[in-house]
């Protein structure tokens, strides 16, 4: 049958209509089709082709005539629907190459549907809006931003759970997914150790040690520092554990966090005990748990978390040791160094860029019975009141808000730490300055060189006053990192800075010098 | 956990917003990463963000707004504007009186009027025979006998100063779908013209000819034809390189082609017919005023759709720019008029420019003009850009509009419909102001056009409108 549909006063260019007609002609059941403006000439053409019906005859030159020769009403309906669609141009635009900068999240999500992760480092108060859009579009999110209200975090994580996406952060410094480092991450080989961590430098230190001791990482999922608090309830840690439990690459799972709230802790642990894969758990805090229960290993330092996982991965038994080198050799070294100190030099001054590393140092010092003050104390007696001035043994997390107002993080910008090095060196009671150097993506391209001027000046100044200051550092990173750990180590040693394989060992050694 | 599992097993593609070094880190690792130049929504203004958040968190409200905006876009797209007659303003324009002068933009009183508008007002009074010279005209204005009113309050529009005086002929464009009629003055041509504030003898002489010859002749021809479909001319114009605001070359020719047979068949002297044909043919902007009347007829029925956040009118008077929002009806939201950036005629510079002026942004309100710039690459030379800039302007406008026009198609964008219906919510959230194409008038009265260019509407207008919307619907 022949059907004409006339659309009054709808002008379309003839070339466009020809291409439209040819597309419709390909539909099955359509014998012939022509879509034209209703000019007298066009109507003659339609008539000659046997496509002109009664409705079409009355069409005016400004009217669009759809002329169909079809087999059934169903085909008619389908064809007309398709024509409407093509006429209104509401079809998805093919993505065109454009130089225009994208500024809207909506547009980005629409234009790049294949994106599977949205990485967010915008000011905290705005995070919820953008992250919500991403999650609703089925994107996993990595939120580096801090200062996100806890209620927003709860909202986003619950929404993420509902949508089946992973919400890492807010305040998530590090993650390694499928071999790709996000935020501040180290380049590590792929392997069978999976990790879920609530601490940025904690993940960096553990994954780096694992790499440096010959193993690799399947995935390291960051949760953000507040995930295991009561309000948030460990939603991301729970999701991370499930993912790694299911993940065929992952053989052993490491969990790192500050001590969770009791409710969350029991929830997480009951989940852990329901899974067959071995776990290594570090709850970093004063009342840590230690020991082994079925195939769940509780450890007390980042180093042990990494080494225990390495042992399991390699099918070996894990034994915790204080140093890699034999103890008598270490003792000898310490003794020789102590001789260089003058009687007034009594104290350790630790200047950290990594918050978790400073936390680990505080735990080790507490365990060793060393009295100290800190801006991230474990107990009230350790509170350093004036952060501008060290007192006795002092440990500082210089990535803390107090030091970073208006300046970049000390992993990137060494100005403030270098100033503090000089200040500590001027104090005749300073014996040891303990540092950390964090390598990896996003970090300073050459930490050793960044420290160099300050360390050199500090040493020269002390020497003039007949003192020698002992510098010790750990390097968090691997030889695969852009900065290359081996090269950094060499540079530090050339400056006369003692380099230890891990932060824990550096702290233990430093404690031997001040006792 | 499906999406999360995919992340662990599939190739990673990242959208990055915030620190750019994170993108660089991913580039180093060979990961595809798209960087989004994120900016705080609503410029970080807390009150505005609060309103947006309230709206976004209510599905019912969002749905109502979406439906209402769709309806507004439908009303605009369904319009069928026909030129039905050309008549003296006093005969046809509602509430027009012998002592009324209509002007462009939102309301403005004499003491606040800019130079070119004052020039045009005085010129119009002399043209009407109400004053012999400028001094008399100015005295008359100050006597308070002359009533000023925006064209927009009378279903009318006028380019630049937009002055319509009682005896001027106006295009009468009827929207056959909704039955409403809109009016616009006839275009005088380029250079020294009343609409740019020029009033010299040449200007007056031409106005008189337009009143005595052009208007009556066009009226007869249009009636003879039984009306002319303007929308079709616009649609064809867009296919031929016009955007029907700052470039009207093809559409003027199309109009002339349509009307010429009717003109010739009139019982008029050959010379008169030839003068009329030449007048239209020599003025590449003749169609502008027809397009404007057509756009006005198109947008007027879109007024007053409850919950709609679509702008149905944008207009400027050289002192202020104003917008109106569908759900908020006739209310104007105003801000000081902006300064266009553009190209100037020999001997003039931006120092001579008057702030943005004219009702011609009715084109953008109806989904053509600057929003259709991708259709008119020739124009970007005039506004100081490259062809890609024209396309980018149009692409950007899709981000703040509510629909794609079903009949106005852009060849360069694979026949995608033009962006239609500026949405206050999108403008405010994305902080992307609508773009405007415009002619530039000299700031002193009596001189005329000095250039043409481009500018953006003020974001404050849209923020004020959003606050008013929130109050009306008790969102705050």
Coordinates of N, CA, C and O in Angstrom, one line a residue, chain A residues 8-13 16 62 87-89 93 96 98-110 112 114-123 126 129-130 133 138 140 144 163-166 168 177-184 219 221 239 242-244 246-247 441-442, chain B residues 1-19 21-23 25-26 28-29 31-32 34-41 44 49 52-53 56 80 82 229 231-232 235-236 239 388 392 395-396 399 404-407 409 413-417 429-430 432:
Chain A
X8 N 3.1 19.9 7.9 CA 2.9 21.2 7.4 C 4.1 22.1 7.8 O 4.6 22.0 8.9
X9 N 4.5 23.0 6.9 CA 5.5 24.0 7.1 C 6.8 23.5 7.8 O 7.2 24.0 8.7
X10 N 7.3 22.4 7.2 CA 8.5 21.9 7.8 C 9.5 21.8 6.6 O 9.4 21.0 5.7
X11 N 10.5 22.8 6.6 CA 11.4 22.8 5.5 C 12.6 21.9 5.8 O 13.2 22.0 6.9
X12 N 13.0 21.1 4.9 CA 14.3 20.3 5.1 C 15.0 20.4 3.7 O 14.4 20.4 2.7
X13 N 16.3 20.5 3.8 CA 17.1 20.5 2.6 C 17.0 19.2 1.8 O 16.9 18.1 2.4
X16 N 19.6 16.4 2.4 CA 19.4 15.7 3.6 C 18.2 14.7 3.5 O 18.3 13.6 4.0
X62 N 5.9 24.3 1.0 CA 6.5 24.4 2.3 C 6.3 23.2 3.2 O 6.8 23.1 4.3
X87 N 14.5 13.0 11.4 CA 14.1 14.4 11.2 C 14.5 15.3 12.4 O 14.9 16.4 12.3
X88 N 14.3 14.8 13.6 CA 14.5 15.6 14.8 C 15.9 15.6 15.2 O 16.3 16.3 16.1
X89 N 16.7 14.8 14.6 CA 18.2 14.8 14.9 C 18.5 14.6 16.3 O 19.5 15.1 16.8
X93 N 24.9 12.2 18.9 CA 25.9 12.8 18.1 C 27.2 12.0 18.1 O 27.6 11.5 19.2
X96 N 32.9 14.4 18.1 CA 33.8 15.0 17.1 C 35.1 15.5 17.8 O 35.1 15.8 19.0
X98 N 37.4 17.9 19.0 CA 37.2 19.4 19.2 C 38.3 19.9 20.1 O 38.9 19.2 21.0
X99 N 38.6 21.2 19.9 CA 39.7 21.8 20.7 C 39.2 22.4 21.9 O 39.9 22.8 22.8
X100 N 37.8 22.4 22.0 CA 37.2 23.1 23.1 C 37.5 22.4 24.5 O 37.5 21.2 24.5
X101 N 37.8 23.2 25.5 CA 38.1 22.7 26.8 C 36.8 22.3 27.5 O 35.8 23.0 27.4
X102 N 36.8 21.1 28.1 CA 35.6 20.7 28.8 C 35.6 21.3 30.3 O 36.6 21.1 31.0
X103 N 34.6 21.9 30.7 CA 34.5 22.5 32.0 C 33.4 21.9 32.8 O 33.4 22.1 34.0
X104 N 32.5 21.2 32.2 CA 31.4 20.7 33.0 C 31.4 19.2 33.2 O 31.7 18.4 32.2
X105 N 31.2 18.7 34.4 CA 31.2 17.3 34.7 C 30.2 16.6 33.9 O 30.4 15.5 33.4
X106 N 29.0 17.2 33.7 CA 27.9 16.5 32.9 C 28.4 16.2 31.5 O 28.3 15.2 31.0
X107 N 29.0 17.3 30.9 CA 29.5 17.1 29.5 C 30.6 16.0 29.5 O 30.6 15.2 28.6
X108 N 31.5 16.1 30.4 CA 32.6 15.1 30.4 C 32.1 13.7 30.5 O 32.5 12.8 29.8
X109 N 31.1 13.5 31.4 CA 30.5 12.2 31.6 C 29.8 11.7 30.4 O 29.7 10.5 30.1
X110 N 29.2 12.7 29.7 CA 28.4 12.3 28.5 C 29.3 12.0 27.3 O 29.1 11.1 26.6
X112 N 32.6 11.1 27.4 CA 33.5 10.0 27.6 C 32.8 8.9 28.4 O 33.2 8.6 29.6
X114 N 33.2 5.8 28.2 CA 34.0 4.6 28.5 C 34.9 4.9 29.7 O 35.6 3.9 30.1
X115 N 34.9 6.1 30.2 CA 35.7 6.3 31.5 C 35.1 5.4 32.6 O 33.9 5.2 32.7
X116 N 36.0 4.7 33.3 CA 35.5 3.9 34.4 C 36.0 4.4 35.8 O 35.7 3.7 36.8
X117 N 36.7 5.5 35.8 CA 37.2 6.1 37.1 C 37.2 7.6 37.0 O 37.6 8.1 36.0
X118 N 36.7 8.2 38.0 CA 36.8 9.7 38.1 C 37.7 10.0 39.2 O 37.4 9.6 40.4
X119 N 38.7 10.8 38.9 CA 39.7 11.1 39.9 C 39.5 12.6 40.3 O 39.5 13.5 39.5
X120 N 39.2 12.8 41.6 CA 38.8 14.1 42.1 C 39.7 14.7 43.1 O 40.0 14.1 44.1
X121 N 40.2 15.9 42.8 CA 41.1 16.6 43.7 C 40.7 18.1 43.8 O 41.5 19.0 43.8
X122 N 39.4 18.3 43.8 CA 38.9 19.7 43.9 C 38.6 20.1 45.4 O 38.6 19.2 46.2
X123 N 38.4 21.3 45.7 CA 38.2 21.7 47.1 C 37.0 20.9 47.7 O 36.0 20.6 47.1
X126 N 33.0 21.0 47.5 CA 32.4 20.8 46.2 C 32.4 19.3 45.8 O 31.8 18.9 44.8
X129 N 28.9 17.1 45.2 CA 28.2 17.3 43.9 C 28.7 16.6 42.8 O 28.0 15.9 42.0
X130 N 30.1 16.7 42.6 CA 30.7 16.1 41.4 C 30.8 14.6 41.5 O 30.5 13.9 40.6
X133 N 27.5 12.9 40.9 CA 27.2 12.8 39.4 C 27.9 11.6 38.8 O 27.4 10.8 38.1
X138 N 27.6 5.6 37.2 CA 28.2 4.3 37.3 C 29.7 4.3 37.2 O 30.4 3.3 36.8
X140 N 33.4 4.6 39.1 CA 34.2 4.5 40.3 C 34.8 5.8 40.6 O 35.2 6.5 39.6
X144 N 40.8 12.4 46.2 CA 42.0 12.8 46.8 C 41.7 13.9 47.8 O 42.4 14.1 48.8
X163 N 25.2 1.5 43.9 CA 25.4 1.5 42.5 C 26.5 0.5 42.1 O 26.9 0.5 40.9
X164 N 27.1 -0.1 43.1 CA 28.1 -1.1 42.7 C 29.4 -0.6 42.3 O 30.2 -1.2 41.5
X165 N 29.7 0.7 42.7 CA 31.0 1.3 42.3 C 31.9 1.4 43.6 O 31.4 1.4 44.7
X166 N 33.2 1.5 43.3 CA 34.1 1.7 44.4 C 34.3 3.2 44.7 O 34.6 3.9 43.8
X168 N 36.8 5.4 46.6 CA 38.0 5.5 47.4 C 38.2 7.0 47.9 O 38.1 7.9 47.1
X177 N 45.6 0.4 41.1 CA 44.5 -0.5 40.6 C 45.0 -1.1 39.3 O 45.4 -0.3 38.4
X178 N 45.0 -2.4 39.2 CA 45.4 -3.0 37.9 C 46.7 -2.5 37.5 O 46.9 -2.4 36.3
X179 N 47.6 -2.3 38.4 CA 49.0 -1.9 38.0 C 49.1 -0.4 37.8 O 50.2 0.1 37.5
X180 N 48.1 0.4 37.9 CA 48.1 1.8 37.7 C 48.1 2.6 39.0 O 47.2 2.4 39.8
X181 N 49.1 3.4 39.2 CA 49.1 4.2 40.5 C 48.2 5.4 40.4 O 48.3 6.2 39.4
X182 N 47.4 5.7 41.4 CA 46.6 6.8 41.5 C 47.0 7.7 42.6 O 47.5 7.2 43.7
X183 N 46.9 9.0 42.5 CA 47.3 9.9 43.5 C 48.8 9.8 43.7 O 49.5 9.8 42.7
X184 N 49.3 9.8 44.9 CA 50.7 9.6 45.2 C 51.0 8.1 45.3 O 50.7 7.5 46.4
X219 N 46.2 -5.4 43.6 CA 45.6 -4.1 43.7 C 45.8 -3.6 45.1 O 45.9 -4.3 46.0
X221 N 43.8 -0.9 47.3 CA 42.6 0.0 47.3 C 42.7 0.9 48.5 O 42.9 0.5 49.6
X239 N 34.0 -3.2 51.0 CA 33.9 -3.4 49.6 C 35.3 -3.9 49.0 O 35.3 -4.9 48.2
X242 N 35.9 -7.6 49.8 CA 35.1 -8.4 49.0 C 35.7 -8.5 47.6 O 35.8 -9.6 47.0
X243 N 36.1 -7.4 47.1 CA 36.7 -7.4 45.7 C 38.0 -8.2 45.6 O 38.1 -9.0 44.7
X244 N 38.8 -8.1 46.7 CA 40.1 -8.8 46.6 C 39.9 -10.3 46.9 O 40.6 -11.2 46.4
X246 N 37.4 -12.0 45.9 CA 36.9 -12.5 44.7 C 38.0 -12.5 43.6 O 37.9 -13.3 42.6
X247 N 39.0 -11.6 43.7 CA 39.9 -11.4 42.6 C 40.9 -12.6 42.5 O 41.6 -13.0 43.4
X441 N 54.8 8.5 41.8 CA 54.1 9.5 40.9 C 53.5 10.6 41.8 O 53.1 10.4 42.9
X442 N 53.6 11.8 41.3 CA 53.1 12.9 42.1 C 54.0 13.5 43.1 O 53.9 14.7 43.5
Chain B
X1 N 28.4 -4.6 42.8 CA 29.9 -4.5 42.7 C 30.4 -4.6 41.3 O 31.6 -4.8 41.0
X2 N 29.4 -4.6 40.3 CA 29.8 -4.9 39.0 C 30.8 -3.9 38.4 O 31.8 -4.3 37.9
X3 N 30.5 -2.7 38.6 CA 31.4 -1.6 38.0 C 32.7 -1.7 38.7 O 33.8 -1.4 38.1
X4 N 32.7 -1.9 40.0 CA 34.0 -2.0 40.8 C 34.8 -3.2 40.3 O 36.1 -3.0 40.1
X5 N 34.2 -4.3 40.0 CA 34.9 -5.5 39.5 C 35.5 -5.2 38.2 O 36.6 -5.6 37.8
X6 N 34.7 -4.5 37.3 CA 35.2 -4.1 36.0 C 36.5 -3.3 36.1 O 37.4 -3.4 35.3
X7 N 36.5 -2.4 37.1 CA 37.6 -1.5 37.2 C 38.9 -2.3 37.5 O 40.0 -2.0 37.0
X8 N 38.7 -3.4 38.3 CA 39.9 -4.2 38.6 C 40.4 -5.1 37.5 O 41.5 -5.6 37.5
X9 N 39.5 -5.2 36.5 CA 39.9 -6.2 35.4 C 40.0 -5.6 34.0 O 40.4 -6.2 33.1
X10 N 39.5 -4.3 33.9 CA 39.5 -3.8 32.5 C 40.5 -2.6 32.4 O 41.1 -2.2 33.4
X11 N 40.7 -2.2 31.2 CA 41.6 -1.1 31.0 C 41.1 0.2 31.6 O 39.9 0.4 31.5
X12 N 41.9 0.9 32.3 CA 41.5 2.1 33.0 C 41.4 3.3 32.1 O 42.3 3.6 31.3
X13 N 40.2 4.0 32.1 CA 40.1 5.3 31.5 C 39.6 6.3 32.5 O 38.6 6.0 33.2
X14 N 40.4 7.3 32.7 CA 40.1 8.2 33.8 C 39.7 9.6 33.4 O 40.2 10.2 32.4
X15 N 38.7 10.1 34.2 CA 38.3 11.5 34.1 C 39.0 12.2 35.3 O 38.7 11.8 36.4
X16 N 39.8 13.2 35.0 CA 40.5 13.9 36.1 C 39.9 15.3 36.3 O 39.9 16.0 35.4
X17 N 39.5 15.6 37.6 CA 39.2 17.0 37.8 C 39.9 17.5 39.1 O 40.0 16.8 40.1
X18 N 40.5 18.6 38.9 CA 41.4 19.2 40.0 C 42.8 19.3 39.6 O 43.1 19.9 38.5
X19 N 43.7 18.7 40.4 CA 45.1 18.8 40.1 C 45.5 18.2 38.8 O 45.2 17.1 38.5
X21 N 48.6 17.7 37.7 CA 49.7 16.7 37.8 C 49.3 15.3 37.9 O 50.0 14.4 37.4
X22 N 48.1 15.0 38.4 CA 47.6 13.7 38.4 C 47.3 13.1 37.0 O 47.5 11.9 36.8
X23 N 46.9 14.0 36.2 CA 46.8 13.6 34.8 C 48.1 13.3 34.2 O 48.3 12.3 33.5
X25 N 50.8 12.2 35.7 CA 51.2 10.9 36.3 C 50.6 9.8 35.5 O 51.3 8.8 35.2
X26 N 49.3 9.9 35.1 CA 48.6 8.9 34.4 C 49.1 8.8 33.0 O 49.3 7.7 32.4
X28 N 52.1 9.5 32.0 CA 53.4 8.8 32.2 C 53.2 7.3 32.2 O 54.0 6.5 31.7
X29 N 52.1 6.8 32.9 CA 51.9 5.4 33.0 C 51.1 4.8 31.8 O 50.7 3.7 31.8
X31 N 48.1 5.7 30.7 CA 46.7 5.5 30.9 C 46.0 6.7 30.2 O 46.4 7.8 30.3
X32 N 44.9 6.3 29.6 CA 44.1 7.4 28.9 C 43.4 8.2 30.0 O 42.6 7.7 30.8
X34 N 41.3 12.0 30.7 CA 40.8 13.2 30.1 C 40.7 14.2 31.3 O 40.2 13.9 32.3
X35 N 41.4 15.4 31.1 CA 41.4 16.4 32.2 C 40.2 17.3 32.0 O 40.0 17.8 30.9
X36 N 39.5 17.5 33.0 CA 38.3 18.4 33.0 C 38.7 19.7 33.7 O 39.2 19.6 34.9
X37 N 38.6 20.8 33.1 CA 39.0 22.0 33.7 C 37.9 22.5 34.6 O 37.1 23.3 34.3
X38 N 37.9 21.8 35.8 CA 36.8 22.0 36.7 C 36.8 23.4 37.3 O 37.8 23.9 37.7
X39 N 35.6 24.0 37.5 CA 35.5 25.3 38.1 C 34.4 25.1 39.2 O 33.4 24.4 39.0
X40 N 34.4 25.9 40.3 CA 33.3 25.8 41.3 C 32.0 26.1 40.6 O 31.9 27.0 39.8
X41 N 31.0 25.3 40.9 CA 29.6 25.6 40.4 C 29.2 26.9 40.9 O 29.5 27.3 42.0
X44 N 31.0 29.4 42.9 CA 31.2 29.2 44.4 C 30.3 30.1 45.2 O 30.5 30.1 46.5
X49 N 24.4 28.0 45.1 CA 24.7 26.5 45.2 C 23.6 25.9 46.0 O 23.1 24.8 45.7
X52 N 20.6 25.4 43.9 CA 20.8 24.3 42.9 C 20.8 23.0 43.6 O 20.2 22.0 43.1
X53 N 21.4 22.9 44.8 CA 21.4 21.6 45.5 C 20.0 21.2 45.9 O 19.6 20.0 45.8
X56 N 18.3 20.0 42.7 CA 18.9 18.7 42.3 C 18.5 17.6 43.1 O 18.5 16.4 42.7
X80 N 4.6 28.9 13.9 CA 4.5 29.0 12.5 C 4.4 30.5 12.1 O 3.3 31.0 11.8
X82 N 4.2 33.8 10.2 CA 3.9 34.3 8.8 C 3.9 35.8 8.8 O 3.2 36.4 9.6
X229 N 5.7 32.7 4.6 CA 6.2 31.8 5.7 C 7.7 32.2 6.0 O 8.6 32.0 5.3
X231 N 9.5 31.3 8.8 CA 10.3 30.3 9.4 C 11.0 29.4 8.4 O 12.2 29.1 8.6
X232 N 10.3 29.2 7.3 CA 11.0 28.5 6.2 C 12.2 29.2 5.6 O 13.2 28.6 5.3
X235 N 15.0 28.7 8.1 CA 15.6 27.4 8.0 C 16.5 27.3 6.8 O 17.6 26.7 6.9
X236 N 16.0 27.8 5.7 CA 16.8 27.8 4.5 C 18.0 28.6 4.6 O 19.1 28.3 4.2
X239 N 20.9 27.0 6.2 CA 21.6 26.1 5.3 C 22.4 26.8 4.3 O 23.2 26.2 3.6
X388 N 36.4 27.7 13.3 CA 36.3 26.7 14.4 C 35.6 27.4 15.6 O 34.9 26.8 16.4
X392 N 32.6 26.3 17.9 CA 32.8 26.2 19.3 C 31.7 26.9 20.1 O 31.2 26.5 21.1
X395 N 28.6 24.9 20.0 CA 28.7 23.7 20.8 C 28.6 24.1 22.3 O 28.0 23.3 23.1
X396 N 29.2 25.2 22.6 CA 29.1 25.6 24.0 C 27.7 25.9 24.4 O 27.3 25.6 25.5
X399 N 25.4 23.4 25.9 CA 25.6 23.1 27.3 C 24.6 23.9 28.2 O 24.4 23.5 29.4
X404 N 17.3 20.8 21.2 CA 17.9 21.1 19.9 C 16.7 21.3 18.9 O 15.8 20.5 18.9
X405 N 16.8 22.4 18.2 CA 15.7 22.8 17.3 C 15.4 21.7 16.3 O 16.3 21.2 15.6
X406 N 14.1 21.4 16.0 CA 13.9 20.3 15.1 C 13.9 20.8 13.6 O 14.1 20.0 12.7
X407 N 13.7 22.1 13.5 CA 13.6 22.6 12.1 C 14.8 23.5 11.7 O 15.1 23.6 10.5
X409 N 18.5 23.6 11.3 CA 19.6 22.6 11.3 C 20.9 23.2 10.8 O 20.9 24.1 10.0
X413 N 27.4 20.8 11.6 CA 27.3 19.9 12.7 C 26.5 18.7 12.3 O 25.8 18.1 13.2
X414 N 26.7 18.2 11.1 CA 25.9 17.1 10.6 C 24.4 17.3 10.8 O 23.7 16.4 11.2
X415 N 24.0 18.5 10.5 CA 22.5 18.8 10.6 C 21.9 18.6 12.0 O 20.8 18.2 12.1
X416 N 22.7 18.9 13.0 CA 22.2 18.9 14.3 C 21.4 20.2 14.5 O 21.7 21.2 13.9
X417 N 20.3 20.1 15.2 CA 19.4 21.3 15.4 C 20.1 22.3 16.2 O 21.0 22.0 17.1
X429 N 24.7 27.1 37.0 CA 25.6 26.0 37.5 C 26.9 26.0 36.8 O 28.0 25.8 37.4
X430 N 26.9 26.1 35.5 CA 28.1 25.9 34.7 C 28.8 27.3 34.5 O 30.0 27.3 34.0
X432 N 28.4 29.5 32.5 CA 28.6 29.8 31.1 C 27.5 30.7 30.6 O 26.3 30.4 30.7

